[in-house]
N, CA, C and O atoms as a DFTB+ gen file, in Angstrom:
420 C
 N C O
     1  1     -21.841      14.490      30.457
     2  2     -21.464      15.000      29.152
     3  2     -19.942      15.019      29.006
     4  3     -19.414      14.775      27.921
     5  1     -19.239      15.311      30.106
     6  2     -17.774      15.324      30.065
     7  2     -17.209      13.956      29.726
     8  3     -16.205      13.845      29.023
     9  1     -17.858      12.916      30.228
    10  2     -17.380      11.561      29.980
    11  2     -17.461      11.220      28.491
    12  3     -16.571      10.564      27.949
    13  1     -18.510      11.660      27.851
    14  2     -18.664      11.404      26.415
    15  2     -17.581      12.153      25.642
    16  3     -16.969      11.598      24.730
    17  1     -17.350      13.396      26.002
    18  2     -16.304      14.181      25.343
    19  2     -14.931      13.565      25.541
    20  3     -14.132      13.499      24.607
    21  1     -14.659      13.111      26.770
    22  2     -13.380      12.456      27.037
    23  2     -13.252      11.171      26.228
    24  3     -12.195      10.892      25.663
    25  1     -14.317      10.395      26.173
    26  2     -14.305       9.141      25.405
    27  2     -14.054       9.386      23.933
    28  3     -13.298       8.649      23.299
    29  1     -14.685      10.420      23.378
    30  2     -14.480      10.750      21.964
    31  2     -13.048      11.209      21.699
    32  3     -12.442      10.814      20.704
    33  1     -12.516      12.033      22.578
    34  2     -11.138      12.508      22.412
    35  2     -10.139      11.351      22.552
    36  3      -9.160      11.278      21.809
    37  1     -10.391      10.453      23.502
    38  2      -9.512       9.303      23.692
    39  2      -9.559       8.390      22.474
    40  3      -8.519       7.910      22.024
    41  1     -10.744       8.146      21.937
    42  2     -10.890       7.299      20.751
    43  2     -10.177       7.926      19.556
    44  3      -9.524       7.223      18.784
    45  1     -10.297       9.233      19.402
    46  2      -9.623       9.925      18.313
    47  2      -8.112       9.824      18.464
    48  3      -7.405       9.581      17.485
    49  1      -7.615      10.007      19.673
    50  2      -6.174       9.902      19.930
    51  2      -5.675       8.487      19.638
    52  3      -4.604       8.325      19.053
    53  1      -6.416       7.480      20.026
    54  2      -6.014       6.092      19.777
    55  2      -6.020       5.774      18.279
    56  3      -5.146       5.056      17.793
    57  1      -6.997       6.303      17.555
    58  2      -7.047       6.090      16.110
    59  2      -5.846       6.749      15.441
    60  3      -5.259       6.180      14.521
    61  1      -5.481       7.934      15.894
    62  2      -4.319       8.626      15.345
    63  2      -3.038       7.853      15.628
    64  3      -2.188       7.718      14.748
    65  1      -2.895       7.348      16.844
    66  2      -1.710       6.550      17.199
    67  2      -1.649       5.283      16.334
    68  3      -0.578       4.922      15.846
    69  1      -2.778       4.614      16.144
    70  2      -2.812       3.400      15.318
    71  2      -2.410       3.718      13.876
    72  3      -1.676       2.950      13.254
    73  1      -2.887       4.841      13.346
    74  2      -2.505       5.232      11.985
    75  2      -1.009       5.495      11.898
    76  3      -0.351       5.045      10.960
    77  1      -0.472       6.219      12.868
    78  2       0.956       6.543      12.843
    79  2       1.823       5.295      12.946
    80  3       2.869       5.215      12.301
    81  1       1.408       4.329      13.742
    82  2       2.165       3.080      13.849
    83  2       2.114       2.324      12.526
    84  3       3.133       1.798      12.078
    85  1       0.945       2.262      11.895
    86  2       0.807       1.555      10.623
    87  2       1.554       2.260       9.499
    88  3       2.041       1.606       8.577
    89  1       1.648       3.580       9.565
    90  2       2.263       4.360       8.490
    91  2       3.732       4.663       8.739
    92  3       4.360       5.327       7.915
    93  1       4.305       4.196       9.856
    94  2       5.688       4.504      10.189
    95  2       6.618       4.000       9.100
    96  3       6.543       2.829       8.727
    97  1       7.500       4.860       8.574
    98  2       8.416       4.438       7.508
    99  2       9.401       3.367       7.986
   100  3       9.916       3.428       9.102
   101  1       9.645       2.396       7.120
   102  2      10.590       1.323       7.414
   103  2      11.874       1.595       6.640
   104  3      11.825       1.734       5.418
   105  1      13.022       1.676       7.313
   106  2      14.282       1.936       6.605
   107  2      14.536       0.889       5.515
   108  3      14.360      -0.310       5.731
   109  1      14.949       1.368       4.349
   110  2      15.238       0.487       3.224
   111  2      14.037       0.182       2.353
   112  3      14.190      -0.391       1.274
   113  1      12.837       0.555       2.798
   114  2      11.602       0.349       2.031
   115  2      11.155       1.686       1.436
   116  3      11.570       2.741       1.916
   117  1      10.309       1.655       0.390
   118  2       9.826       2.914      -0.178
   119  2       9.126       3.791       0.867
   120  3       8.355       3.312       1.699
   121  1       9.422       5.076       0.791
   122  2       8.871       6.074       1.707
   123  2       8.191       7.159       0.883
   124  3       8.714       7.592      -0.144
   125  1       7.025       7.592       1.339
   126  2       6.307       8.682       0.679
   127  2       6.520       9.954       1.480
   128  3       6.256      10.002       2.681
   129  1       6.998      10.979       0.796
   130  2       7.202      12.281       1.425
   131  2       6.220      13.263       0.790
   132  3       6.286      13.540      -0.408
   133  1       5.322      13.777       1.601
   134  2       4.344      14.758       1.136
   135  2       4.910      16.151       1.372
   136  3       5.411      16.456       2.454
   137  1       4.824      16.985       0.351
   138  2       5.342      18.347       0.400
   139  2       4.179      19.328       0.317
   140  3       3.069      18.938      -0.045
   141  1       4.417      20.591       0.647
   142  2       3.342      21.590       0.536
   143  2       2.788      21.658      -0.889
   144  3       3.517      21.465      -1.861
   145  1       1.510      21.931      -0.992
   146  2       0.857      22.061      -2.291
   147  2       1.584      23.097      -3.131
   148  3       1.950      24.168      -2.645
   149  1       1.785      22.766      -4.384
   150  2       2.466      23.680      -5.289
   151  2       3.954      23.426      -5.408
   152  3       4.636      24.103      -6.178
   153  1       4.473      22.461      -4.659
   154  2       5.890      22.127      -4.770
   155  2       6.127      21.463      -6.120
   156  3       5.436      20.507      -6.472
   157  1       7.092      21.960      -6.872
   158  2       7.355      21.418      -8.210
   159  2       8.145      20.117      -8.125
   160  3       8.737      19.791      -7.096
   161  1       8.138      19.377      -9.249
   162  2       8.900      18.134      -9.303
   163  2      10.399      18.371      -9.088
   164  3      11.025      17.603      -8.359
   165  1      10.999      19.406      -9.695
   166  2      12.414      19.646      -9.427
   167  2      12.704      19.949      -7.957
   168  3      13.740      19.536      -7.437
   169  1      11.804      20.663      -7.285
   170  2      11.998      20.959      -5.858
   171  2      11.921      19.680      -5.019
   172  3      12.708      19.488      -4.092
   173  1      10.958      18.802      -5.357
   174  2      10.847      17.536      -4.624
   175  2      12.067      16.662      -4.886
   176  3      12.591      16.033      -3.967
   177  1      12.520      16.621      -6.140
   178  2      13.704      15.826      -6.483
   179  2      14.934      16.341      -5.745
   180  3      15.756      15.553      -5.277
   181  1      15.058      17.648      -5.643
   182  2      16.181      18.246      -4.924
   183  2      16.131      17.887      -3.438
   184  3      17.164      17.599      -2.833
   185  1      14.936      17.903      -2.854
   186  2      14.779      17.568      -1.436
   187  2      15.142      16.102      -1.178
   188  3      15.798      15.794      -0.183
   189  1      14.721      15.199      -2.068
   190  2      15.047      13.778      -1.914
   191  2      16.552      13.572      -2.037
   192  3      17.146      12.823      -1.261
   193  1      17.165      14.236      -3.008
   194  2      18.614      14.116      -3.189
   195  2      19.355      14.684      -1.976
   196  3      20.342      14.107      -1.520
   197  1      18.883      15.799      -1.464
   198  2      19.496      16.421      -0.287
   199  2      19.414      15.498       0.931
   200  3      20.314      15.480       1.770
   201  1      18.318      14.732       1.014
   202  2      18.138      13.807       2.133
   203  2      18.934      12.520       1.942
   204  3      19.061      11.724       2.871
   205  1      19.469      12.315       0.739
   206  2      20.274      11.123       0.483
   207  2      19.490       9.945      -0.048
   208  3      19.902       8.799       0.132
   209  1      18.365      10.203      -0.703
   210  2      17.524       9.118      -1.218
   211  2      17.551       9.011      -2.726
   212  3      18.130       9.846      -3.421
   213  1      16.908       7.961      -3.216
   214  2      16.747       7.722      -4.647
   215  2      15.257       7.795      -4.978
   216  3      14.430       7.195      -4.291
   217  1      14.928       8.526      -6.020
   218  2      13.534       8.739      -6.413
   219  2      12.996       7.505      -7.125
   220  3      13.641       6.950      -8.014
   221  1      11.801       7.090      -6.715
   222  2      11.085       6.021      -7.401
   223  2       9.940       6.592      -8.229
   224  3       9.661       6.116      -9.329
   225  1       9.275       7.624      -7.687
   226  2       8.125       8.221      -8.369
   227  2       7.902       9.627      -7.838
   228  3       8.029       9.870      -6.638
   229  1       7.569      10.554      -8.730
   230  2       7.210      11.918      -8.337
   231  2       5.804      12.202      -8.844
   232  3       5.464      11.846      -9.972
   233  1       5.003      12.829      -8.032
   234  2       3.643      13.196      -8.409
   235  2       3.417      14.647      -8.011
   236  3       3.149      14.946      -6.847
   237  1       3.527      15.550      -8.987
   238  2       3.378      16.973      -8.706
   239  2       1.944      17.327      -8.328
   240  3       1.722      18.250      -7.545
   241  1       0.965      16.599      -8.877
   242  2      -0.433      16.899      -8.570
   243  2      -0.733      16.665      -7.089
   244  3      -1.460      17.444      -6.472
   245  1      -0.184      15.609      -6.525
   246  2      -0.396      15.311      -5.105
   247  2       0.740      15.847      -4.238
   248  3       0.672      15.749      -3.012
   249  1       1.774      16.407      -4.847
   250  2       2.961      16.921      -4.150
   251  2       3.580      15.845      -3.262
   252  3       3.864      16.071      -2.086
   253  1       3.783      14.664      -3.860
   254  2       4.361      13.539      -3.114
   255  2       5.505      12.925      -3.912
   256  3       5.440      12.791      -5.134
   257  1       6.545      12.561      -3.186
   258  2       7.689      11.873      -3.776
   259  2       7.825      10.521      -3.101
   260  3       7.934      10.438      -1.878
   261  1       7.817       9.457      -3.902
   262  2       8.071       8.117      -3.394
   263  2       9.552       7.861      -3.624
   264  3      10.045       7.971      -4.747
   265  1      10.250       7.523      -2.563
   266  2      11.692       7.347      -2.671
   267  2      12.153       6.277      -1.688
   268  3      11.383       5.777      -0.869
   269  1      13.432       5.947      -1.800
   270  2      14.028       4.990      -0.878
   271  2      15.385       5.524      -0.452
   272  3      16.128       6.095      -1.250
   273  1      15.690       5.329       0.819
   274  2      16.972       5.766       1.352
   275  2      17.535       4.692       2.265
   276  3      16.786       3.917       2.859
   277  1      18.840       4.648       2.374
   278  2      19.487       3.593       3.144
   279  2      19.597       3.889       4.637
   280  3      19.523       2.975       5.457
   281  1      19.770       5.136       4.986
   282  2      20.032       5.470       6.388
   283  2      18.817       5.347       7.285
   284  3      17.680       5.486       6.833
   285  1      19.064       5.083       8.567
   286  2      17.985       4.986       9.542
   287  2      17.348       6.351       9.793
   288  3      16.205       6.432      10.242
   289  1      18.081       7.416       9.505
   290  2      17.554       8.768       9.717
   291  2      17.062       9.403       8.414
   292  3      16.937      10.624       8.320
   293  1      16.785       8.570       7.415
   294  2      16.341       9.090       6.122
   295  2      15.027       9.870       6.250
   296  3      14.883      10.937       5.655
   297  1      14.075       9.348       7.017
   298  2      12.796      10.051       7.192
   299  2      13.017      11.417       7.832
   300  3      12.416      12.403       7.406
   301  1      13.865      11.483       8.841
   302  2      14.161      12.768       9.489
   303  2      14.829      13.717       8.511
   304  3      14.581      14.923       8.546
   305  1      15.678      13.183       7.634
   306  2      16.333      14.016       6.621
   307  2      15.323      14.593       5.644
   308  3      15.480      15.726       5.189
   309  1      14.284      13.827       5.315
   310  2      13.228      14.339       4.432
   311  2      12.469      15.478       5.101
   312  3      12.126      16.466       4.451
   313  1      12.209      15.343       6.388
   314  2      11.556      16.443       7.114
   315  2      12.433      17.693       7.070
   316  3      11.933      18.792       6.827
   317  1      13.729      17.534       7.302
   318  2      14.645      18.681       7.266
   319  2      14.717      19.292       5.870
   320  3      14.980      20.487       5.730
   321  1      14.483      18.478       4.831
   322  2      14.542      18.962       3.454
   323  2      13.237      19.623       3.008
   324  3      13.163      20.141       1.894
   325  1      12.199      19.613       3.864
   326  2      10.976      20.333       3.529
   327  2       9.702      19.515       3.472
   328  3       8.632      20.081       3.248
   329  1       9.771      18.210       3.664
   330  2       8.549      17.390       3.657
   331  2       7.733      17.704       4.911
   332  3       8.301      17.933       5.979
   333  1       6.411      17.714       4.787
   334  2       5.587      17.978       5.958
   335  2       4.989      16.693       6.528
   336  3       4.469      16.695       7.644
   337  1       5.059      15.585       5.764
   338  2       4.608      14.286       6.264
   339  2       5.399      13.208       5.556
   340  3       5.535      13.235       4.333
   341  1       5.921      12.260       6.314
   342  2       6.684      11.139       5.758
   343  2       6.073       9.860       6.304
   344  3       6.039       9.640       7.515
   345  1       5.574       8.994       5.368
   346  2       4.937       7.743       5.790
   347  2       5.399       6.603       4.887
   348  3       6.117       6.815       3.910
   349  1       4.975       5.403       5.231
   350  2       5.275       4.217       4.448
   351  2       4.786       4.393       3.011
   352  3       3.651       4.812       2.786
   353  1       5.636       4.077       2.049
   354  2       5.327       4.310       0.640
   355  2       4.176       3.488       0.098
   356  3       3.365       4.005      -0.670
   357  1       4.079       2.213       0.477
   358  2       3.000       1.376      -0.055
   359  2       1.642       1.832       0.456
   360  3       0.660       1.808      -0.285
   361  1       1.579       2.244       1.708
   362  2       0.325       2.770       2.262
   363  2      -0.075       4.052       1.547
   364  3      -1.242       4.236       1.199
   365  1       0.876       4.925       1.330
   366  2       0.584       6.197       0.656
   367  2       0.112       5.981      -0.769
   368  3      -0.834       6.634      -1.211
   369  1       0.757       5.072      -1.502
   370  2       0.355       4.824      -2.886
   371  2      -1.075       4.295      -2.959
   372  3      -1.833       4.694      -3.843
   373  1      -1.451       3.408      -2.050
   374  2      -2.817       2.891      -2.074
   375  2      -3.822       3.972      -1.698
   376  3      -4.921       4.011      -2.251
   377  1      -3.461       4.853      -0.762
   378  2      -4.357       5.963      -0.392
   379  2      -4.543       6.940      -1.552
   380  3      -5.657       7.392      -1.818
   381  1      -3.448       7.262      -2.239
   382  2      -3.525       8.183      -3.373
   383  2      -4.365       7.571      -4.493
   384  3      -5.187       8.257      -5.101
   385  1      -4.159       6.283      -4.766
   386  2      -4.935       5.587      -5.799
   387  2      -6.417       5.614      -5.463
   388  3      -7.246       5.876      -6.334
   389  1      -6.760       5.346      -4.204
   390  2      -8.155       5.345      -3.761
   391  2      -8.764       6.741      -3.868
   392  3      -9.903       6.881      -4.312
   393  1      -8.032       7.761      -3.473
   394  2      -8.540       9.131      -3.542
   395  2      -8.795       9.536      -4.989
   396  3      -9.791      10.198      -5.280
   397  1      -7.910       9.146      -5.890
   398  2      -8.107       9.482      -7.310
   399  2      -9.311       8.765      -7.897
   400  3     -10.049       9.349      -8.690
   401  1      -9.524       7.510      -7.521
   402  2     -10.670       6.800      -8.060
   403  2     -11.966       7.391      -7.537
   404  3     -12.961       7.425      -8.262
   405  1     -11.979       7.859      -6.288
   406  2     -13.165       8.519      -5.750
   407  2     -13.413       9.857      -6.434
   408  3     -14.560      10.222      -6.692
   409  1     -12.344      10.586      -6.727
   410  2     -12.468      11.905      -7.364
   411  2     -12.959      11.775      -8.808
   412  3     -13.682      12.639      -9.304
   413  1     -12.562      10.692      -9.475
   414  2     -12.936      10.503     -10.872
   415  2     -14.310       9.832     -11.033
   416  3     -14.795       9.681     -12.155
   417  1     -14.914       9.443      -9.958
   418  2     -16.257       8.909     -10.012
   419  2     -16.255       7.450     -10.089
   420  3     -17.319       6.834     -10.142
């Protein structure tokens, strides 16, 4: 039974690593910064500006800001500004689109 549990945990860890590698932000490309639920558009805009980025899209319903920044540490700056998850922007946009289509039926 332990072997099955170990196998499941290992598979879960590998899936998480694969997701993180695929979602890793690329400097100079759009980045999606997810903020805590209830974060307003002005708060997200302020966080992006504080991190040194330019806003491409704000979505208050999903609490996500799509932005682009020039520095290699732009993603880390978004975390310091209050984002709880920073991933590749194109991946995030497709995930959000898919979730909305599922929610709307």
